[in-house]
Coordinates of C-alpha atoms and ligand atoms in Angstrom, one line a residue:
M1 CA 127.3 79.4 114.2
D2 CA 128.4 76.1 112.9
S3 CA 126.2 73.2 111.8
G4 CA 126.4 71.6 115.2
E5 CA 125.1 74.6 117.0
F6 CA 122.6 75.1 114.1
R7 CA 121.2 71.6 114.8
R8 CA 120.8 72.4 118.5
R9 CA 119.3 76.0 118.0
G10 CA 117.2 74.8 115.1
K11 CA 115.5 72.2 117.3
E12 CA 115.0 74.8 120.0
M13 CA 113.5 77.1 117.5
V14 CA 111.1 74.5 116.3
D15 CA 110.1 74.0 119.9
F16 CA 109.7 77.7 120.4
I17 CA 107.5 78.0 117.3
A18 CA 105.4 75.0 118.3
N19 CA 105.0 76.4 121.9
Y20 CA 104.1 79.8 120.5
M21 CA 101.4 78.3 118.4
D22 CA 100.1 76.0 121.1
T23 CA 99.9 78.8 123.7
I24 CA 99.0 81.8 121.5
S25 CA 95.4 82.0 122.9
G26 CA 96.9 82.9 126.3
R27 CA 98.3 86.1 124.9
R28 CA 96.5 89.4 124.4
V29 CA 95.6 89.5 120.7
T30 CA 96.7 93.2 120.1
P31 CA 99.7 94.9 121.6
E32 CA 99.5 97.7 124.2
V33 CA 102.6 99.6 123.1
E34 CA 103.0 103.2 121.8
P35 CA 105.0 104.3 118.8
G36 CA 108.7 104.2 119.6
Y37 CA 108.4 101.6 122.4
L38 CA 111.2 99.5 121.0
R39 CA 113.8 102.1 121.1
N40 CA 113.4 102.2 124.9
L41 CA 114.0 98.5 125.1
L42 CA 116.8 97.9 122.6
P43 CA 120.2 99.7 122.2
G44 CA 120.6 102.4 119.5
R45 CA 123.6 100.6 117.9
P46 CA 124.3 97.0 117.0
P47 CA 126.7 95.0 119.2
L48 CA 130.3 95.2 118.3
K49 CA 130.9 91.6 119.2
G50 CA 128.2 89.0 118.6
D51 CA 125.6 88.4 121.3
K52 CA 124.8 84.9 122.7
F53 CA 121.8 83.2 121.1
E54 CA 120.1 82.8 124.5
D55 CA 120.3 86.6 125.0
I56 CA 118.7 87.2 121.6
M57 CA 115.9 84.8 122.4
N58 CA 115.4 86.4 125.8
D59 CA 115.0 89.8 124.0
V60 CA 112.4 88.2 121.7
E61 CA 110.0 87.7 124.7
K62 CA 111.0 90.9 126.4
A63 CA 111.1 93.4 123.5
I64 CA 109.6 91.9 120.4
M65 CA 106.5 89.9 121.6
P66 CA 105.0 92.9 123.4
G67 CA 104.9 94.7 120.1
I68 CA 103.3 91.8 118.1
T69 CA 99.7 91.8 116.8
H70 CA 99.0 88.1 116.9
W71 CA 97.6 87.3 113.5
Q72 CA 97.4 83.6 114.2
H73 CA 95.4 84.1 117.5
P74 CA 92.0 82.5 117.6
N75 CA 90.5 85.9 118.6
F76 CA 92.1 87.7 115.6
H77 CA 89.2 88.6 113.2
A78 CA 90.7 91.6 111.5
Y79 CA 91.7 92.1 107.8
F80 CA 91.8 88.7 106.1
P81 CA 93.6 85.6 107.3
A82 CA 97.4 85.5 107.2
G83 CA 98.1 82.0 105.8
N84 CA 100.2 79.8 108.0
S85 CA 100.9 76.1 108.5
F86 CA 103.7 73.9 109.7
P87 CA 104.3 72.4 106.2
S88 CA 104.6 75.9 104.8
I89 CA 107.1 77.0 107.5
L90 CA 109.2 73.9 106.8
G91 CA 109.1 74.4 103.0
D92 CA 110.2 78.0 103.5
M93 CA 113.0 76.8 105.8
M94 CA 114.3 74.6 103.1
S95 CA 114.0 77.3 100.5
N96 CA 116.1 79.5 102.8
A97 CA 118.7 76.8 103.2
I98 CA 118.9 76.2 99.5
G99 CA 119.2 79.9 99.1
C100 CA 119.2 80.1 95.4
V101 CA 118.3 83.1 93.4
G102 CA 116.1 81.8 90.6
F103 CA 116.3 84.6 88.0
S104 CA 116.6 82.3 85.1
W105 CA 116.0 78.6 84.3
A106 CA 119.8 78.0 84.4
A107 CA 120.2 79.9 87.8
S108 CA 118.3 76.9 89.4
P109 CA 116.2 74.8 87.0
A110 CA 114.1 73.2 89.8
C111 CA 113.2 76.7 91.1
T112 CA 111.7 77.8 87.8
E113 CA 110.2 74.4 86.8
L114 CA 108.6 73.7 90.2
E115 CA 107.0 77.2 90.0
T116 CA 105.5 76.6 86.6
L117 CA 104.4 73.1 87.6
V118 CA 102.6 74.1 90.8
L119 CA 101.0 77.1 89.1
D120 CA 99.6 74.6 86.5
W121 CA 98.5 72.3 89.4
I122 CA 96.6 75.1 91.1
G123 CA 95.3 76.5 87.8
K124 CA 93.7 73.2 87.0
S125 CA 92.4 72.8 90.6
I126 CA 90.5 76.1 90.4
G127 CA 89.2 75.4 86.9
L128 CA 91.3 77.9 84.9
P129 CA 90.9 77.2 81.1
K130 CA 93.9 76.0 79.2
Q131 CA 94.9 79.5 77.9
F132 CA 96.2 80.2 81.5
L133 CA 98.4 77.1 81.7
H134 CA 102.1 76.7 80.9
E135 CA 101.6 73.2 79.6
E136 CA 99.3 74.4 76.9
G137 CA 101.2 77.2 75.3
K138 CA 102.1 80.8 75.9
G139 CA 99.9 81.6 78.9
G140 CA 100.8 80.6 82.4
G141 CA 101.3 81.5 86.0
V142 CA 104.0 83.0 88.2
I143 CA 104.5 83.7 91.9
Q144 CA 104.6 87.4 92.9
G145 CA 105.2 88.9 96.3
S146 CA 101.8 90.5 96.7
A147 CA 98.4 91.1 95.1
S148 CA 99.4 94.8 94.8
E149 CA 102.4 93.8 92.7
C150 CA 100.2 91.6 90.5
V151 CA 97.8 94.5 89.8
L152 CA 100.6 96.9 89.1
V153 CA 102.5 94.6 86.8
M154 CA 99.3 93.8 84.9
L155 CA 98.4 97.4 84.5
L156 CA 101.9 98.1 83.2
A157 CA 101.6 95.2 80.8
A158 CA 98.2 96.4 79.6
R159 CA 99.6 99.9 79.2
H160 CA 102.6 98.6 77.2
K161 CA 100.3 96.7 75.0
A162 CA 98.0 99.7 74.4
M163 CA 100.9 102.1 73.8
T164 CA 102.5 99.8 71.3
Q165 CA 99.3 99.5 69.4
L166 CA 98.7 103.2 69.5
K167 CA 102.2 104.0 68.4
K168 CA 101.8 101.8 65.4
Q169 CA 98.6 103.6 64.4
L170 CA 100.0 107.1 65.3
P171 CA 103.7 107.0 64.8
Y172 CA 104.1 110.8 64.9
M173 CA 102.3 111.3 68.2
E174 CA 104.4 111.9 71.3
D175 CA 104.3 109.1 73.9
G176 CA 103.3 111.6 76.6
V177 CA 100.2 112.7 74.6
L178 CA 99.2 109.1 74.0
L179 CA 99.7 108.2 77.7
S180 CA 97.5 111.1 78.8
K181 CA 94.6 109.5 76.9
L182 CA 94.7 106.1 78.6
V183 CA 92.0 105.4 81.1
A184 CA 91.6 102.4 83.4
Y185 CA 88.6 101.3 85.5
S186 CA 87.7 99.5 88.7
S187 CA 84.8 99.6 91.1
K188 CA 84.7 102.0 94.0
L189 CA 85.3 99.0 96.3
A190 CA 88.5 97.9 94.6
H191 CA 91.5 97.6 96.9
S192 CA 93.6 100.8 97.2
C193 CA 96.4 99.1 95.4
V194 CA 94.5 99.5 92.1
E195 CA 94.3 103.2 92.5
K196 CA 98.0 103.2 93.5
A197 CA 98.9 101.2 90.4
G198 CA 97.1 103.8 88.3
M199 CA 99.1 106.6 89.9
L200 CA 102.4 104.7 89.5
G201 CA 101.5 103.9 85.9
F202 CA 100.6 107.5 85.2
V203 CA 97.2 106.7 83.8
K204 CA 93.7 107.9 84.6
M205 CA 91.7 105.6 86.9
R206 CA 88.0 105.8 87.2
Q207 CA 86.3 104.2 90.1
L208 CA 82.8 103.1 89.1
D209 CA 79.6 102.6 91.2
V210 CA 78.5 99.2 92.4
D211 CA 75.0 97.8 92.6
E212 CA 73.1 97.0 95.7
Q213 CA 75.1 93.8 96.1
Y214 CA 78.3 95.9 95.9
S215 CA 79.1 94.4 92.5
L216 CA 80.5 96.2 89.4
R217 CA 78.2 95.4 86.5
G218 CA 78.7 95.3 82.8
H219 CA 76.4 98.1 81.8
V220 CA 78.1 100.5 84.3
L221 CA 81.4 99.8 82.7
E222 CA 80.0 100.0 79.2
R223 CA 78.5 103.4 79.9
A224 CA 81.8 104.7 81.4
I225 CA 83.7 103.5 78.3
E226 CA 81.3 105.1 75.9
E227 CA 81.5 108.4 77.9
D228 CA 85.2 108.3 77.9
R229 CA 85.6 107.5 74.3
R230 CA 83.4 110.6 73.6
L231 CA 85.8 112.6 75.7
G232 CA 88.7 111.4 73.6
L233 CA 90.1 109.0 76.1
I234 CA 91.3 105.5 75.4
P235 CA 90.0 102.7 77.7
F236 CA 92.7 100.0 78.1
F237 CA 92.4 98.2 81.4
V238 CA 89.8 97.1 83.9
C239 CA 90.6 95.7 87.3
S240 CA 87.6 93.7 88.6
T241 CA 87.5 92.2 92.1
I242 CA 86.3 88.8 93.2
G243 CA 86.1 89.2 97.0
T244 CA 86.3 92.9 97.8
T245 CA 88.4 93.8 100.8
A246 CA 85.6 95.7 102.4
C247 CA 82.8 93.2 102.3
C248 CA 83.9 90.2 100.0
S249 CA 81.5 91.2 97.3
F250 CA 82.0 90.0 93.7
D251 CA 82.1 92.0 90.5
N252 CA 80.2 90.4 87.6
V253 CA 83.2 89.0 85.7
A254 CA 80.9 87.5 83.0
E255 CA 79.4 90.8 82.1
L256 CA 82.6 92.7 82.4
G257 CA 84.4 90.2 80.2
E258 CA 81.9 90.6 77.4
V259 CA 82.3 94.4 77.5
C260 CA 86.1 94.1 77.7
S261 CA 86.4 91.6 74.9
R262 CA 84.1 93.8 72.7
E263 CA 86.1 96.9 73.5
N264 CA 89.5 95.2 73.3
V265 CA 90.3 96.2 76.9
W266 CA 92.5 94.1 79.2
L267 CA 90.4 92.5 82.0
H268 CA 92.3 91.7 85.2
V269 CA 90.6 89.9 88.1
D270 CA 92.0 90.6 91.6
A271 CA 90.8 87.7 93.7
A272 CA 93.4 88.2 96.5
Y273 CA 91.3 86.5 99.2
A274 CA 88.3 84.9 97.6
G275 CA 90.3 83.3 94.7
N276 CA 91.5 80.7 97.2
A277 CA 87.9 79.4 97.6
L278 CA 87.8 78.6 93.8
I279 CA 89.4 75.2 94.7
C280 CA 85.9 74.4 95.9
P281 CA 83.7 73.6 92.9
E282 CA 80.7 75.4 94.5
F283 CA 82.4 78.8 94.2
R284 CA 83.5 78.4 90.6
F285 CA 80.3 80.2 89.4
L286 CA 82.2 83.4 90.3
M287 CA 84.5 82.7 87.4
S288 CA 81.9 82.4 84.8
G289 CA 83.2 84.4 81.8
I290 CA 86.8 83.5 82.6
Q291 CA 87.5 82.9 78.9
N292 CA 87.3 86.7 78.4
V293 CA 89.7 87.4 81.4
T294 CA 93.2 88.4 80.5
S295 CA 94.8 87.9 83.9
I296 CA 93.9 86.8 87.4
N297 CA 95.6 86.8 90.8
F298 CA 95.0 85.4 94.3
N299 CA 97.0 85.0 97.4
P300 CA 97.5 81.5 98.9
N301 CA 99.2 83.5 101.7
K302 CA 95.8 84.6 102.7
W303 CA 93.6 81.5 102.7
L304 CA 95.4 78.5 101.5
L305 CA 97.7 77.8 104.5
V306 CA 100.8 79.2 102.8
N307 CA 102.9 81.7 104.6
F308 CA 103.6 85.2 103.2
D309 CA 104.7 85.9 100.6
C310 CA 102.9 84.0 97.9
S311 CA 100.6 85.7 95.4
L312 CA 99.8 83.8 92.3
L313 CA 99.3 85.5 89.0
W314 CA 98.0 83.8 85.8
I315 CA 98.1 85.5 82.4
S316 CA 96.1 84.2 79.5
D317 CA 97.6 83.7 76.1
N318 CA 94.9 86.1 74.9
S319 CA 97.0 88.9 76.3
L320 CA 99.1 88.4 73.2
L321 CA 96.3 88.5 70.7
T322 CA 96.7 91.6 68.6
S323 CA 96.3 92.2 65.0
S324 CA 100.0 91.6 64.2
M325 CA 100.9 89.4 67.1
T326 CA 104.0 91.6 67.6
V327 CA 103.0 92.8 71.1
D328 CA 104.7 91.0 73.9
P329 CA 103.6 92.8 77.0
L330 CA 105.3 90.7 79.6
Y331 CA 107.7 89.0 77.2
L332 CA 105.4 86.0 77.4
Q333 CA 106.9 84.9 74.2
H334 CA 110.0 84.1 76.2
K335 CA 109.1 80.5 76.3
H336 CA 111.6 78.2 74.8
D337 CA 110.7 75.5 72.5
D338 CA 111.2 72.9 75.2
K339 CA 108.6 74.7 77.3
T340 CA 111.0 76.1 80.0
V341 CA 110.1 79.6 80.9
D342 CA 112.2 82.5 82.0
L343 CA 110.1 83.9 84.8
R344 CA 112.3 86.9 85.3
H345 CA 110.4 88.6 82.6
W346 CA 107.0 88.1 84.3
G347 CA 107.4 90.6 87.1
I348 CA 109.5 93.4 88.5
P349 CA 112.4 91.8 90.4
L350 CA 115.3 90.0 88.7
S351 CA 116.1 87.9 91.7
R352 CA 113.4 85.5 92.7
R353 CA 113.0 83.4 95.9
F354 CA 112.2 79.7 95.7
R355 CA 108.7 80.3 96.9
A356 CA 107.2 77.4 95.0
L357 CA 108.7 75.1 97.5
K358 CA 106.4 76.1 100.4
L359 CA 103.4 75.9 98.1
W360 CA 104.4 72.5 96.9
F361 CA 104.9 71.3 100.6
V362 CA 101.4 72.6 101.4
L363 CA 99.7 71.1 98.4
R364 CA 101.4 67.7 99.0
T365 CA 100.7 67.6 102.7
Y366 CA 97.0 68.6 102.7
G367 CA 96.0 67.7 99.2
I368 CA 93.2 69.5 97.5
D369 CA 90.7 67.7 99.9
G370 CA 92.5 69.2 102.9
L371 CA 92.6 72.7 101.4
Q372 CA 88.9 72.5 100.5
A373 CA 88.2 71.4 104.1
Q374 CA 90.0 74.6 105.4
I375 CA 87.8 76.8 103.2
H376 CA 84.7 74.9 104.2
L377 CA 85.6 75.3 107.9
H378 CA 85.9 79.1 107.6
V379 CA 82.7 79.4 105.6
K380 CA 80.8 77.3 108.1
L381 CA 82.0 79.5 111.0
A382 CA 81.2 82.7 109.2
K383 CA 77.6 81.4 108.7
L384 CA 77.5 80.6 112.4
F385 CA 78.5 84.1 113.3
E386 CA 75.9 85.4 110.8
T387 CA 73.2 83.5 112.7
F388 CA 74.3 85.1 116.0
V389 CA 74.1 88.6 114.5
K390 CA 70.7 87.9 112.7
N391 CA 69.2 86.7 116.0
D392 CA 70.0 89.9 117.8
A393 CA 67.6 92.7 116.7
R394 CA 70.1 95.4 117.7
F395 CA 72.4 94.5 114.8
E396 CA 72.2 94.2 111.1
I397 CA 74.3 92.5 108.4
L398 CA 75.4 94.3 105.3
G399 CA 76.2 92.4 102.1
K400 CA 75.9 88.7 101.7
V401 CA 77.9 86.2 103.7
V402 CA 79.3 83.9 101.0
M403 CA 82.8 83.2 102.3
G404 CA 84.7 83.8 105.6
L405 CA 83.8 87.4 106.2
V406 CA 80.7 89.0 107.9
C407 CA 80.1 92.7 107.8
F408 CA 77.7 93.9 110.6
R409 CA 76.8 97.0 112.5
L410 CA 74.6 98.3 115.3
K411 CA 71.4 99.8 114.0
G412 CA 71.8 103.6 114.4
P413 CA 74.3 106.2 113.4
N414 CA 77.8 105.2 112.1
S415 CA 79.3 106.7 115.3
L416 CA 77.6 104.0 117.4
T417 CA 79.2 101.1 115.5
A418 CA 82.5 103.0 115.4
K419 CA 82.4 103.4 119.2
L420 CA 81.5 99.7 119.7
L421 CA 84.5 98.7 117.6
H422 CA 86.7 101.0 119.5
M423 CA 85.6 99.5 122.8
I424 CA 86.1 96.0 121.6
N425 CA 89.6 96.6 120.2
E426 CA 90.5 98.5 123.3
S427 CA 89.5 95.5 125.5
G428 CA 92.2 93.4 123.8
K429 CA 89.8 90.4 123.8
L430 CA 89.2 90.5 120.1
H431 CA 90.6 92.3 117.1
M432 CA 88.5 93.5 114.1
V433 CA 88.7 96.3 111.7
P434 CA 86.0 98.4 110.0
A435 CA 85.0 99.3 106.5
L436 CA 82.8 101.9 104.8
L437 CA 80.1 100.5 102.5
N438 CA 78.5 103.3 100.6
E439 CA 79.3 105.6 103.6
V440 CA 77.9 103.1 106.1
Y441 CA 80.4 102.1 108.8
V442 CA 80.5 98.4 109.3
I443 CA 82.7 96.1 111.4
R444 CA 84.4 93.3 109.4
F445 CA 84.4 90.0 111.2
A446 CA 86.8 87.7 109.4
I447 CA 87.5 84.1 110.2
C448 CA 91.2 83.9 110.3
A449 CA 92.8 81.1 112.4
Q450 CA 93.8 77.9 110.8
N451 CA 92.2 75.8 113.6
A452 CA 89.3 78.1 114.3
K453 CA 86.6 76.5 116.3
E454 CA 82.9 77.1 117.1
E455 CA 83.9 78.1 120.7
D456 CA 86.0 80.9 119.3
I457 CA 83.1 82.3 117.4
E458 CA 80.8 81.9 120.4
F459 CA 83.4 83.7 122.6
A460 CA 83.7 86.5 120.0
W461 CA 79.9 87.0 119.9
K462 CA 79.8 87.1 123.7
V463 CA 82.3 89.9 123.8
I464 CA 80.6 91.8 121.0
S465 CA 77.1 91.5 122.5
T466 CA 78.3 92.4 126.0
E467 CA 80.1 95.5 124.8
A468 CA 77.1 96.5 122.8
S469 CA 74.9 96.2 125.8
A470 CA 77.2 98.4 127.8
L471 CA 77.4 101.0 125.0
L472 CA 73.6 101.1 124.4
M473 CA 73.1 101.5 128.2
E474 CA 75.5 104.4 128.2
R475 CA 73.5 105.9 125.3
E476 CA 70.3 105.5 127.1
Y477 CA 71.7 107.4 130.0
I478 CA 72.6 110.2 127.6
E479 CA 69.2 110.2 126.1
N480 CA 67.6 110.3 129.5
G481 CA 69.6 113.5 130.3
I482 CA 72.4 112.0 132.4
N483 CA 75.4 114.0 131.3
I484 CA 78.1 111.4 130.7
E485 CA 80.7 114.0 129.8
K486 CA 80.1 115.7 133.2
L487 CA 80.3 112.3 134.8
E488 CA 83.6 111.6 133.0
S489 CA 85.1 114.9 134.1
V490 CA 84.0 114.2 137.6
E491 CA 85.6 110.8 137.1
Q492 CA 88.9 112.4 136.0
K493 CA 89.1 114.6 139.0
N494 CA 88.1 111.7 141.2
P495 CA 89.2 108.4 139.9
D496 CA 87.1 106.5 142.4
I497 CA 84.7 104.7 140.2
D498 CA 82.0 104.7 142.9
D499 CA 81.7 108.5 142.7
V500 CA 81.0 108.6 139.0
F501 CA 77.3 107.7 139.2
P502 CA 76.4 109.5 142.5
D503 CA 72.7 109.2 141.8
F504 CA 72.8 105.4 141.5
D505 CA 73.5 102.9 144.1
D506 CA 76.4 100.4 143.7
E507 CA 74.2 97.5 142.6
F508 CA 73.0 99.5 139.7
I509 CA 76.5 100.0 138.3
F510 CA 77.4 96.5 137.4
D511 CA 80.8 95.4 136.4
Q512 CA 80.5 96.0 132.7
Q513 CA 79.8 99.7 133.2
K514 CA 82.6 100.1 135.6
S515 CA 85.0 98.6 133.2
N516 CA 83.7 100.9 130.4
L517 CA 84.2 104.0 132.6
H518 CA 87.7 102.8 133.3
R519 CA 88.3 102.5 129.6
A520 CA 86.9 105.9 129.0
R521 CA 89.8 107.2 131.1
L522 CA 92.4 105.3 129.1
R523 CA 94.6 107.2 126.8
R524 CA 93.3 107.0 123.3
S525 CA 96.3 105.2 121.8
L526 CA 97.5 105.5 118.2
F527 CA 96.9 101.8 117.7
M528 CA 93.2 102.2 118.6
R529 CA 92.8 105.2 116.3
M530 CA 94.5 103.3 113.5
V531 CA 92.4 100.2 113.7
S532 CA 89.1 102.2 114.0
D533 CA 89.5 104.2 110.8
P534 CA 88.4 102.3 107.7
K535 CA 90.7 104.5 105.6
C536 CA 93.7 103.2 107.5
Y537 CA 93.2 99.7 106.0
N538 CA 92.3 100.9 102.6
P539 CA 93.5 104.5 102.4
K540 CA 92.2 106.7 99.7
V541 CA 95.2 107.8 97.7
L542 CA 94.8 110.9 95.5
K543 CA 92.5 110.3 92.6
A544 CA 94.3 110.6 89.2
L545 CA 90.9 111.5 87.8
C546 CA 88.4 113.3 89.9
I547 CA 85.1 112.0 88.5
D548 CA 83.0 114.3 90.6
K549 CA 84.4 117.3 88.8
K550 CA 83.0 118.5 85.5
R551 CA 84.9 116.7 82.8
T552 CA 85.8 118.1 79.5
K553 CA 87.3 116.8 76.3
S554 CA 91.0 116.5 77.1
F555 CA 92.7 116.7 73.8
S556 CA 92.4 118.1 70.4
S557 CA 93.6 115.6 67.9
D558 CA 90.6 114.2 65.9
E559 CA 92.9 111.5 64.7
V560 CA 93.3 110.2 68.2
L561 CA 89.7 110.9 69.1
D562 CA 88.4 108.6 66.5
F563 CA 90.9 105.9 67.2
N564 CA 89.9 102.4 68.2
F565 CA 92.1 99.5 68.8
E566 CA 92.1 97.0 66.0
K567 CA 91.1 93.6 67.2
Ligands
LIG1 N1 93.3 93.1 96.7 C1 92.4 92.7 97.6 C2 91.0 92.4 97.1 C3 92.8 92.6 98.9 O1 91.8 92.2 99.8 C4 94.1 92.9 99.3 C5 94.4 92.8 100.8 O2 93.7 92.4 101.6 C6 95.0 93.3 98.4 C7 94.6 93.4 97.1 C8 96.4 93.7 98.7 O3 97.1 92.5 98.9 P1 98.6 92.5 99.1 O4 98.9 92.8 100.5 O5 99.0 91.0 98.8 O6 99.2 93.5 98.2

């Protein structure tokens, strides 16, 4: 493809993208395909000679689009938003064209410098203290690919710091022995990536209980640390969450920070979704105690109109504070005198994309005002949805609605809400996913679309309440002794819907019931099973430390047992 054809195809592509976005609401939000569907539609080998561009584009509509879950759809209310906007797409296009690999300042000075600049811009806009800014010294921010990466890198940095201190105190102790003493903490509601980071980092990870507001509190952490020190373990890292995945609850960072700073433990804040809202002053109370935080991350690719991938991580210069100042966990001291930074030392990959460009395009196009308006819009719509739920006595809300997420359920057993969610997802009219809050099954309703409107929320509520009516009616039949299973088996033998309720006349079986019974016949697809199981979104990985089992002192050296980090 030469530049002439690129100009033509590029313009067509921009039209395609704009059309896709303009007409997305006409598509079914979730796909109806089964695993392996694509292999039936596309050849098993690549073409020997290149295909025509038109043919590729035809196959997009024929083969690719049927397998897309449309995250930008106005009826997509699952997970958290997937950030998207035209300025971000254009910024990323330019980054792809420049195609630099910014592994050092010299490899493309603008790539490194813009990244440090926009991280300072956003840091100031969310109220981070100076110790997190590049312009002030040794702290600063960096763009990573994902929140999971941020958490892993911070756990590894904290581990490095702890091990270095321990080895100085106990030079004859084997690394493996020291490592086996390290213990990290999070709440039970932390994202599964925290547990995964613990496994990858080969350290024990304790998941602590939350209070009735699903928040991890200082005294719970303090007790756990005391208990573990008595067992000879060495607490070194806490991952707190601002905006849990399950219900957008908030750990008490102020209390945790006091404990961590007293105990000389690295405190990381994972604010993947909710951190975006910190650009609005009214949410900054969530950051009280930030001066005791060592590192914090959030994802503009969730809620700040920036396309994936763009996860921001700030590290405080207090991560370097040790007795001797010799520990350099992430090589933060790799700042040159002239304040340029070598970001390759701030994460895992050597090669780095020019991701700051899309962020810069978004910040400049919308301004802080525009981004605040986006957050306000979603919060307002979540409140509207909350009102609908609260006005319907069949439902209840769990947790507080503070940002753009509402957790709700039908009163009754978990299975009832699970069935409701299954029916709704199966209808293809809406898409939501569940969560378990202290073993209570809830449906998460997240406001996701950039241009979400009140009508979308009204539509969503109509679908939810209509499906709930049908489900509760079905349950009433069961309670009144009408055997639905028998009816369904009759129905399988005889697909004529009118024969399913032989005891009722046609008028009684209104449309909604008919469509439910049709649905009952549908194959239970893998997609539906996946999106109905809370563990699919936040799967439990094996626990490195089973806290339910009886715990014993895990090592013998009194020298290590009595060890405490020097401040
Ligand atoms: N942490 C929290 C609180 C999240 O909600 C999520 C995802 O939604 C993650 C971490 C994982 O984010 P990522 O996909 O960027 O790794």
